[in-house]
Coordinates of N, CA and C in Angstrom, one line a residue:
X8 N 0.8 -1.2 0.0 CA 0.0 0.0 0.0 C 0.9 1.2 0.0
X9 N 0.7 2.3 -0.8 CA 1.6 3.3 -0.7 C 1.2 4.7 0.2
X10 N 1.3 4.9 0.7 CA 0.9 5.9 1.7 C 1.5 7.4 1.2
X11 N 0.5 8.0 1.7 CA 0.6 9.1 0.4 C 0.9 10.6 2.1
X12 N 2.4 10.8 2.1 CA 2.5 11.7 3.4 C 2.8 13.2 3.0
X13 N 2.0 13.8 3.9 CA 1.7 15.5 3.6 C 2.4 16.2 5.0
X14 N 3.3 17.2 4.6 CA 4.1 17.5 5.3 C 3.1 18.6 6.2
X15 N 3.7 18.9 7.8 CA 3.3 19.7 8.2 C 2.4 20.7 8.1
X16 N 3.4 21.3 6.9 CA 3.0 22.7 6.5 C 2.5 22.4 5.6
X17 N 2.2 21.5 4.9 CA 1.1 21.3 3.7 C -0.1 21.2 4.3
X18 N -0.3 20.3 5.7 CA -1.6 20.1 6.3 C -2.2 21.4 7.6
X19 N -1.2 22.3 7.7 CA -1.5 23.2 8.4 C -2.4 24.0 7.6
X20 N -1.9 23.9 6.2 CA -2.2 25.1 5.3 C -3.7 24.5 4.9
X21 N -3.7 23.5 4.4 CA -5.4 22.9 4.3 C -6.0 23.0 5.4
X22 N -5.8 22.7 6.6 CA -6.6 22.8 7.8 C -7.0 24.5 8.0
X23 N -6.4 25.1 7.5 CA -6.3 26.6 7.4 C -7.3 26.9 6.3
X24 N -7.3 26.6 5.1 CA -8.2 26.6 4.0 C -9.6 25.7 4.8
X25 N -9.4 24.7 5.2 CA -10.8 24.5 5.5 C -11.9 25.1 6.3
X26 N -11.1 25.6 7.5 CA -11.6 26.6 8.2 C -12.0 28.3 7.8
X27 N -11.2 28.7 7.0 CA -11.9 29.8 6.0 C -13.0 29.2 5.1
X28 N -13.2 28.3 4.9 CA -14.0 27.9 3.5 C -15.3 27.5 4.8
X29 N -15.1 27.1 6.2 CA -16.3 26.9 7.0 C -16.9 28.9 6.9
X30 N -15.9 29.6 7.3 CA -16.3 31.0 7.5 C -16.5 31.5 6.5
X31 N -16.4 31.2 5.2 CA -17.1 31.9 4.0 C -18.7 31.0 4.1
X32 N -19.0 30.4 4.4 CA -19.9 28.8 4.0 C -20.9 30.1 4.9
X33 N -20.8 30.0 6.3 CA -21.5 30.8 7.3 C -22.0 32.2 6.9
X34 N -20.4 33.1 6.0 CA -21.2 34.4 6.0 C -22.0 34.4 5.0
X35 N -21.7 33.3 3.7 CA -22.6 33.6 2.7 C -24.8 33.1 3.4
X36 N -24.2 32.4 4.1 CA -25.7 31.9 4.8 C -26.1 33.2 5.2
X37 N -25.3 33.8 5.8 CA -26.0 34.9 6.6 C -26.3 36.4 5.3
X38 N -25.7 36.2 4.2 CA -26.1 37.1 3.3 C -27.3 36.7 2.8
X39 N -27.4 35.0 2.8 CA -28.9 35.0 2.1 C -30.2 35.2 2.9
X40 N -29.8 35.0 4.8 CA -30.8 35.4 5.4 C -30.9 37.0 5.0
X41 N -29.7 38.1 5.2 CA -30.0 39.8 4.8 C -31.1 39.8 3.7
X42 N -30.4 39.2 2.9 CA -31.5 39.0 1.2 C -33.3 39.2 1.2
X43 N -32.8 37.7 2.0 CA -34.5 37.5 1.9 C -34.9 38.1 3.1
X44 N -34.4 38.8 4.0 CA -35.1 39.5 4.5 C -35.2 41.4 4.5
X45 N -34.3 41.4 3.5 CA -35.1 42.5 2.4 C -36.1 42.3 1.1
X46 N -35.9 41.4 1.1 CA -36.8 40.9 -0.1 C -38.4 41.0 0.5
X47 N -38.4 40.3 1.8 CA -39.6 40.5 2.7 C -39.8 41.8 3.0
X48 N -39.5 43.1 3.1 CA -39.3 44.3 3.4 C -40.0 45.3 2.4
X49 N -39.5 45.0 1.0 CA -40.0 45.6 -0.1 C -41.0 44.8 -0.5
X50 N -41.2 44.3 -0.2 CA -42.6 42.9 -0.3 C -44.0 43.3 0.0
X51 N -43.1 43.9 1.6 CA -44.2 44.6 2.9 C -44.5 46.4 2.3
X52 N -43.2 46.7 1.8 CA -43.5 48.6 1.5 C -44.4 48.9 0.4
X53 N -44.3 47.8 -0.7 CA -45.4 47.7 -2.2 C -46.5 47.3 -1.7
X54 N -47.1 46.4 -0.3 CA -48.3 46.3 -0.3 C -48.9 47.1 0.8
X55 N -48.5 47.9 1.2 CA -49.0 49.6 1.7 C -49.4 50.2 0.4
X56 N -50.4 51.2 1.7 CA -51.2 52.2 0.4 C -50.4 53.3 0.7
X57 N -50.5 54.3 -0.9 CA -49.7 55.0 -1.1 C -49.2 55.8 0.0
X58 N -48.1 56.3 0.9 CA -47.7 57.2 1.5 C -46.4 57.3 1.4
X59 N -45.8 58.3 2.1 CA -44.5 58.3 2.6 C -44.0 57.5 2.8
X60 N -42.8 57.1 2.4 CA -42.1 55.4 2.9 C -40.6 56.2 3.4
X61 N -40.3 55.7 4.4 CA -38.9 56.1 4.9 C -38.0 55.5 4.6
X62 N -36.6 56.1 4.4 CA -35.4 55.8 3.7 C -34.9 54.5 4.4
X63 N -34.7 53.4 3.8 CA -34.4 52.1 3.8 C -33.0 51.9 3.4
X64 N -31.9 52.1 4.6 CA -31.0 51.9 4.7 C -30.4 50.8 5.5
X65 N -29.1 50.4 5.1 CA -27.8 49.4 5.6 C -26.7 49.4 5.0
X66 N -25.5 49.4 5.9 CA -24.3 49.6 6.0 C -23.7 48.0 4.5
X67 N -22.5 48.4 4.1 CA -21.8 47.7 3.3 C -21.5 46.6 3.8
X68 N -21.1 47.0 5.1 CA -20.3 45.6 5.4 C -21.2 44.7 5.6
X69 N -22.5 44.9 5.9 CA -23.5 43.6 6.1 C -23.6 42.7 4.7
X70 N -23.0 43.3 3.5 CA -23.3 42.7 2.2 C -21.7 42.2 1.9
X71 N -20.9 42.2 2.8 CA -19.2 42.1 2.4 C -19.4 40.4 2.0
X72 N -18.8 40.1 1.0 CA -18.6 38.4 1.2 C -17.1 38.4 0.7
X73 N -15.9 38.2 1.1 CA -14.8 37.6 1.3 C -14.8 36.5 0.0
X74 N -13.7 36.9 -1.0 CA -13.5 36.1 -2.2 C -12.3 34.6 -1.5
X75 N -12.6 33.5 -2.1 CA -11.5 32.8 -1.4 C -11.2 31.8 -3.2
X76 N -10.1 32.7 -3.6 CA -9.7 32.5 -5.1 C -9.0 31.2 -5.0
X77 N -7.9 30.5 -4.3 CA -7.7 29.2 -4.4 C -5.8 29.8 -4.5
X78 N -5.5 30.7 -3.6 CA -4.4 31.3 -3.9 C -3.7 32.1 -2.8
X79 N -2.3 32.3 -2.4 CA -2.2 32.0 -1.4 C -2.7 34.0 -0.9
X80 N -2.3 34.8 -2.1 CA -2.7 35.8 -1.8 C -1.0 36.6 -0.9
X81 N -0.4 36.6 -1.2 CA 0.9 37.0 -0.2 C 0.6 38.5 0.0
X82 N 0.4 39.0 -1.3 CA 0.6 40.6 -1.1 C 0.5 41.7 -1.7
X83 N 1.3 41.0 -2.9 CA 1.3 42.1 -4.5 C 0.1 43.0 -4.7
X84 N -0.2 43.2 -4.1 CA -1.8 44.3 -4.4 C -1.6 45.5 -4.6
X85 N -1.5 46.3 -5.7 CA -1.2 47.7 -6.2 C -2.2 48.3 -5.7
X86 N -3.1 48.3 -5.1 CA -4.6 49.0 -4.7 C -4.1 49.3 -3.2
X87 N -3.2 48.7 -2.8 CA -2.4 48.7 -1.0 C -1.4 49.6 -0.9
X88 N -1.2 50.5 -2.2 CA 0.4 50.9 -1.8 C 0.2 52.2 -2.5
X89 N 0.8 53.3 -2.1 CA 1.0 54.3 -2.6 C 1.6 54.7 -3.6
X90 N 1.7 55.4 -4.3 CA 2.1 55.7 -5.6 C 3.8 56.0 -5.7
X91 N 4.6 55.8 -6.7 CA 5.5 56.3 -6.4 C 6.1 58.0 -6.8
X92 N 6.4 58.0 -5.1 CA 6.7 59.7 -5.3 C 7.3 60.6 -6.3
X93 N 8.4 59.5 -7.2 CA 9.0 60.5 -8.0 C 8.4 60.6 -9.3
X94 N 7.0 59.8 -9.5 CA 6.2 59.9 -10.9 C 5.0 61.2 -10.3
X95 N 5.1 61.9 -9.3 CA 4.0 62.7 -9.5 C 3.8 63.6 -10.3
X96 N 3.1 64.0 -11.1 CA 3.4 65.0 -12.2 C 2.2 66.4 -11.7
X97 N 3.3 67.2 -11.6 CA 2.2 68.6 -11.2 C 1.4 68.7 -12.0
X98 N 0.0 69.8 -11.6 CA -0.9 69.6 -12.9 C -0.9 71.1 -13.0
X99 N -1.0 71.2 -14.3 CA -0.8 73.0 -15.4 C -2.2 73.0 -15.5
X100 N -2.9 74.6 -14.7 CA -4.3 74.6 -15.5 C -5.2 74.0 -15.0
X101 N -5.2 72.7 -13.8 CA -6.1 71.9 -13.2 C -6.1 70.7 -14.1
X102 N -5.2 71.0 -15.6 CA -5.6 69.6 -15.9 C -4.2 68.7 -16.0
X103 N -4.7 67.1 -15.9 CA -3.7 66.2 -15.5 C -3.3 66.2 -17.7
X104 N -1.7 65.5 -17.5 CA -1.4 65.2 -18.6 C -1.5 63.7 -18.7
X105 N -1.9 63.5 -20.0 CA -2.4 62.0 -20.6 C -1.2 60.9 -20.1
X106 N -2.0 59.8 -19.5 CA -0.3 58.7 -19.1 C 0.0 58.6 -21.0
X107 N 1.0 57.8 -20.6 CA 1.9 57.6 -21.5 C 1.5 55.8 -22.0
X108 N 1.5 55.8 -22.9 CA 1.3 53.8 -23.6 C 2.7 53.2 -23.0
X109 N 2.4 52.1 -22.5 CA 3.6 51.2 -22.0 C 4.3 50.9 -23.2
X110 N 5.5 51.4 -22.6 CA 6.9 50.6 -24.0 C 7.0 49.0 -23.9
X111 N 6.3 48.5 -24.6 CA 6.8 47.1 -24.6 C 8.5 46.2 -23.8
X112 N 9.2 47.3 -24.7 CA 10.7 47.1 -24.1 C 10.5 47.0 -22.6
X113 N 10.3 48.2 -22.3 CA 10.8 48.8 -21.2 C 9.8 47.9 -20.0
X114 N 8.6 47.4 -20.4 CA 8.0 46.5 -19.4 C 8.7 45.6 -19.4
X115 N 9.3 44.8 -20.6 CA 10.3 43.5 -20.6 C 11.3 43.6 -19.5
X116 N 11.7 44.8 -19.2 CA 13.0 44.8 -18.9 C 12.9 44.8 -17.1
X117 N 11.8 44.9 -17.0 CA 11.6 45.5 -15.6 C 10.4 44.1 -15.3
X118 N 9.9 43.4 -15.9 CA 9.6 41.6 -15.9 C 10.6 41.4 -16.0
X119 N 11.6 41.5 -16.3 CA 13.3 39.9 -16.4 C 13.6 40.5 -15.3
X120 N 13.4 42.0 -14.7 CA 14.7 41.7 -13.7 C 14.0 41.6 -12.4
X121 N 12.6 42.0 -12.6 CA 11.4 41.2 -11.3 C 11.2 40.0 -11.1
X122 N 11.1 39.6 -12.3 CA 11.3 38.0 -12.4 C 13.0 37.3 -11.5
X123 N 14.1 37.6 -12.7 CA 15.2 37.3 -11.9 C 15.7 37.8 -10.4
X124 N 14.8 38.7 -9.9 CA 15.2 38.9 -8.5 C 14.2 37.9 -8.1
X125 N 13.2 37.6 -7.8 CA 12.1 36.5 -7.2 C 13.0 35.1 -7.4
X126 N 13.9 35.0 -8.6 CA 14.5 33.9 -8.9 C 15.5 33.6 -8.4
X127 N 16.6 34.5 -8.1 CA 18.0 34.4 -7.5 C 17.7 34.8 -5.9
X128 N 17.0 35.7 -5.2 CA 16.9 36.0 -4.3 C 16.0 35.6 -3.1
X129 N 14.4 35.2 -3.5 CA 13.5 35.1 -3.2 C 13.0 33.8 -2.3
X130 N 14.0 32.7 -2.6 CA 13.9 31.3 -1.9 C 14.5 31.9 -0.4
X131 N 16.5 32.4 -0.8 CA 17.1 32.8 0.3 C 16.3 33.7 1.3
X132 N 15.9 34.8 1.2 CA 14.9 35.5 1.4 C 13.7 34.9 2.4
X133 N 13.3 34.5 1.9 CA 12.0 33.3 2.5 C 12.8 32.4 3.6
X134 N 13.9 31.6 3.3 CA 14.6 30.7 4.5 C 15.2 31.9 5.4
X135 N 15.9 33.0 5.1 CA 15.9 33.7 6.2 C 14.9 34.3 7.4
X136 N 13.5 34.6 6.3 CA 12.5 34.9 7.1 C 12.1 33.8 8.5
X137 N 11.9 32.4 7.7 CA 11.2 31.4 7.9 C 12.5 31.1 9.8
X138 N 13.5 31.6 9.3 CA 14.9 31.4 10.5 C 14.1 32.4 12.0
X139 N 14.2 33.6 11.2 CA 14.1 34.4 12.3 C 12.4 34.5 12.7
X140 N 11.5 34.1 12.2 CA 10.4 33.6 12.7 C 10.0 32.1 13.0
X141 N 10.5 31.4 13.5 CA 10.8 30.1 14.0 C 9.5 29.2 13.0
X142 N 10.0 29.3 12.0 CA 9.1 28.3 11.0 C 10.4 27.8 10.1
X143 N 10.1 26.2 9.5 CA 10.8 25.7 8.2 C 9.5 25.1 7.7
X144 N 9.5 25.4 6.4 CA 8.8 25.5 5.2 C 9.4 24.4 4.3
X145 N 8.9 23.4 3.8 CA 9.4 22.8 2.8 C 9.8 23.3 1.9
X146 N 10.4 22.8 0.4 CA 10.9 22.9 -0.7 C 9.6 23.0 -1.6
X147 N 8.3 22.2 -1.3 CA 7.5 22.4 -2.3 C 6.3 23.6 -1.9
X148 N 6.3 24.1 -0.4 CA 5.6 25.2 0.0 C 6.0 26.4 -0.7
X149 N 7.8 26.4 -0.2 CA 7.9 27.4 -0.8 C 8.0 28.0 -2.2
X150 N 7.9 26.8 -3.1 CA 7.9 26.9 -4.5 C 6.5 27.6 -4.6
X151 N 5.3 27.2 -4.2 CA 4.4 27.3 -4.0 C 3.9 28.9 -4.3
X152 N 5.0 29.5 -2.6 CA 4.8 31.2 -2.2 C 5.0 32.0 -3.4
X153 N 6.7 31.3 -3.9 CA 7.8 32.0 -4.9 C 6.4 31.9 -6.2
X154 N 5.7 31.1 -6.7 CA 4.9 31.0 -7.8 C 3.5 32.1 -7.4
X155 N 3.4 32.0 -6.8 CA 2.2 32.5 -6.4 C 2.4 34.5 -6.3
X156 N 4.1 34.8 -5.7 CA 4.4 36.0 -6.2 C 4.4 36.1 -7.5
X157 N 5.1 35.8 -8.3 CA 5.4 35.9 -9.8 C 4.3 35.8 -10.7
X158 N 3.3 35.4 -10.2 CA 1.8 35.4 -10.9 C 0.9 36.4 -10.9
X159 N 1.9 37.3 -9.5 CA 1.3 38.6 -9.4 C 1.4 40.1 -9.8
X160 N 3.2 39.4 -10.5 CA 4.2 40.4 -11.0 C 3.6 41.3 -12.0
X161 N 2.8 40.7 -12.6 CA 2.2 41.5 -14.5 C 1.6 42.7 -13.8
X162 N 0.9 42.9 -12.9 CA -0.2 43.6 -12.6 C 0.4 44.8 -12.0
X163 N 1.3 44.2 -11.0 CA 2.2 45.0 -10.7 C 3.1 45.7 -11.3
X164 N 3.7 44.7 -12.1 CA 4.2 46.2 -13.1 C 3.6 47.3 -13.8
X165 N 2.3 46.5 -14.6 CA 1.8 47.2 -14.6 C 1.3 48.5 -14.3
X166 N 0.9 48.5 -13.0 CA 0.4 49.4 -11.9 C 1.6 50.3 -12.2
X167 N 2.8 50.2 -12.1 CA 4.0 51.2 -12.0 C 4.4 51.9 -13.3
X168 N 3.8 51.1 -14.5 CA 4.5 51.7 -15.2 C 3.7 53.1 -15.9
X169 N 2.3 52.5 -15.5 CA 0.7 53.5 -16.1 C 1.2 54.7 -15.1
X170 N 2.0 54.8 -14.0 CA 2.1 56.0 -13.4 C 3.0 57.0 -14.3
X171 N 3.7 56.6 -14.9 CA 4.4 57.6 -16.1 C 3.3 58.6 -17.2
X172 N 4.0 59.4 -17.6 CA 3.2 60.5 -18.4 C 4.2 60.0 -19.8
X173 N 3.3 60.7 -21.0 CA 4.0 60.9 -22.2 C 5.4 61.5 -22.3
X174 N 5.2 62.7 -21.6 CA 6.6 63.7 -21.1 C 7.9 62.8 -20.5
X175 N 7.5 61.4 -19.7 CA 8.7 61.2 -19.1 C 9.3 60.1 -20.3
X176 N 8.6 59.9 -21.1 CA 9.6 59.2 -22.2 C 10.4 59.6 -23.6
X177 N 10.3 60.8 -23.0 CA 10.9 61.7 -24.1 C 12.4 62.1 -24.1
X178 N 12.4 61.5 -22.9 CA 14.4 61.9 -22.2 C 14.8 60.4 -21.8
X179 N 15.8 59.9 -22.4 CA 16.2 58.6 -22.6 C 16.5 58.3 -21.2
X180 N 17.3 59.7 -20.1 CA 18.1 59.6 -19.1 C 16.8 59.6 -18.2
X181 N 15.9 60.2 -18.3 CA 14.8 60.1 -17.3 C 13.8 58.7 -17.1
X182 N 13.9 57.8 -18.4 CA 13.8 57.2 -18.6 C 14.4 55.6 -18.0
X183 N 15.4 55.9 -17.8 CA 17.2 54.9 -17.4 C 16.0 55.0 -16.0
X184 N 16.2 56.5 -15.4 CA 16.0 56.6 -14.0 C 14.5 56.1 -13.6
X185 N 13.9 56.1 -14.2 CA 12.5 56.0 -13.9 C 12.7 54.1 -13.7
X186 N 13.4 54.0 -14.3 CA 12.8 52.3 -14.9 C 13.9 51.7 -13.4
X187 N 15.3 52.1 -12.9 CA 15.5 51.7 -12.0 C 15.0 52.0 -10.2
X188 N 14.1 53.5 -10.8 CA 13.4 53.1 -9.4 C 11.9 52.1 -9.1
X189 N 11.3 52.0 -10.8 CA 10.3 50.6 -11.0 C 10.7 49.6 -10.2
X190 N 12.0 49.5 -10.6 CA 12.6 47.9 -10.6 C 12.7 47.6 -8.9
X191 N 13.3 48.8 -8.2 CA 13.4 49.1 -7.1 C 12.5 49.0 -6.0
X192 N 11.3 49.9 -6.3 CA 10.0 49.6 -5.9 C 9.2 48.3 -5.6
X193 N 9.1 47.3 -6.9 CA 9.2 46.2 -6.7 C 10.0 45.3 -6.3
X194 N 11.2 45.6 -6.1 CA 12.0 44.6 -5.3 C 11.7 45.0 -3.9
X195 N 11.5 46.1 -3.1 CA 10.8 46.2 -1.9 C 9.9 45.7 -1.5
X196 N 8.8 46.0 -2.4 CA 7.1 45.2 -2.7 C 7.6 43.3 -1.8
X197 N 8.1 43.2 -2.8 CA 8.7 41.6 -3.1 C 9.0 41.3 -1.2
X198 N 10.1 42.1 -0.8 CA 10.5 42.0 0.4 C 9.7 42.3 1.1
X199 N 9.4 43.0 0.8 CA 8.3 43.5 2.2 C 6.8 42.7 2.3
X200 N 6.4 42.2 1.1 CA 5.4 41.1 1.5 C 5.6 40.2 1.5
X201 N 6.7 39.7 1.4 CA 7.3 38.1 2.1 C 7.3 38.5 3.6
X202 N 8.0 39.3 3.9 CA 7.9 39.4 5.5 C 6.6 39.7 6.1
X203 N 5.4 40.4 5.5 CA 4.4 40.8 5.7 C 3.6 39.1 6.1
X204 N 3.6 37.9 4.9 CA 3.3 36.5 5.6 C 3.5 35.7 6.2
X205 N 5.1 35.8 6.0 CA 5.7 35.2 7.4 C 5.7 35.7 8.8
X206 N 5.5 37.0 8.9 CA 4.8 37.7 10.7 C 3.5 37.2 11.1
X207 N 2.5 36.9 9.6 CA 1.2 36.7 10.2 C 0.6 35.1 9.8
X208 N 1.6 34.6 9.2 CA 1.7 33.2 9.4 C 1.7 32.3 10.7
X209 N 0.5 31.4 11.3 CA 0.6 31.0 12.3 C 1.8 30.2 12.9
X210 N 2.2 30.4 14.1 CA 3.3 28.6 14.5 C 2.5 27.3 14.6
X211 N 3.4 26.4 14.5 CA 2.7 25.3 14.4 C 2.8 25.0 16.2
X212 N 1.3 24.9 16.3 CA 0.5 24.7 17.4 C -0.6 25.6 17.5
X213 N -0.5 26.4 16.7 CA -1.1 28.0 17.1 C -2.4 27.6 16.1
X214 N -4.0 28.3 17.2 CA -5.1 27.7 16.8 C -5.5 29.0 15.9
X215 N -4.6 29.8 15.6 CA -5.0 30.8 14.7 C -5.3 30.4 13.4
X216 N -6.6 31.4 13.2 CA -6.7 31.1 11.7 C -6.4 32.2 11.0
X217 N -6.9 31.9 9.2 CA -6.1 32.8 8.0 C -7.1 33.9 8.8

């Protein structure tokens, strides 16, 4: 019989996924009780005779439902981070100037070297973390994290490069500089949310959930 063994941290991480997937299961229940019990509400205000009806309010978060994509989610979120300071472009007149079309090139260049830093750096990186937060992580977890950044890389670049104007591609040297503090930016990104899941990664014993 072959026995089929899941490491630690492979079964922490399911045991983790299952218990989020109980807490999505619950809020969506409780969205469909909100539902139908607005559904009963405007049911009740159409079958009154004509008068004044009062403003029928509720808050967002009662309608929040929590996406659970199948992914680990580390961090890469351009929607989380500030813009970078040295693309602000003053505005003439009140009006903003048109962004600029992404250079093909110039996104390549800043994908190889996002990519090659995740690649050369990003394992060591992770076992250091994993040292000074008393966790070891397998070889195939952390393949795992490392994939799961790099899937998030496009968007991210993305995000950095749409902050450019027409004007800053017009000067080859402004250009040089802009693209190495891209590259820069996201190599922080990169570091800073690997440590961002390893702080909030539970220990093994610990009844905490995602």
């Amino acid at each position: 019989m072959i026995t089929l063994h899941i490491s630690p941290e492979w079964y922490q991480y399911l045991m983790q996924l299952h218990s989020y997937t109980k807490k999505q299961n619950k809020r969506i229940a409780q969205l469909e009780d909100l539902v139908e019990e607005l559904r009963e509400q405007m049911k009740e205000i159409k079958q009154r005779p004509s008068m004044q009806v009062e403003k029928l309010e509720y808050k967002f978060d009662q309608l929040k439902v929590e996406r659970l994509d199948g992914t680990l989610n580390i961090g890469l979120n351009p929607n989380d981070t500030e813009k970078i300071e040295d693309f602000a472009v003053q505005q003439t007149n009140s009006l903003k100037k048109a962004p600029a079309a992404i250079d093909p090139d110039l996104k390549n260049r800043v994908m190889q070297a996002a990519e090659q830093y995740i690649a050369n750096d990003g394992v060591h990186k992770l076992k250091e973390l994993e040292s000074s937060h008393g966790h070891e992580f397998d070889s195939a977890f952390r393949a795992f994290i490392i994939q799961d950044m790099k899937a998030q890389l496009p968007t991210r670049v993305n995000y950095y490069l749409n902050q450019l104007q027409s004007s800053d591609l017009n000067n080859p040297d402004k250009v040089s500089q802009l693209e190495k503090a891209i590259i820069a930016k996201i190599k922080n990104d990169i570091d800073t949310s690997l440590q961002a899941f390893i702080q909030n990664y539970p220990k093994k014993g610990s009844n905490e959930e995602v």
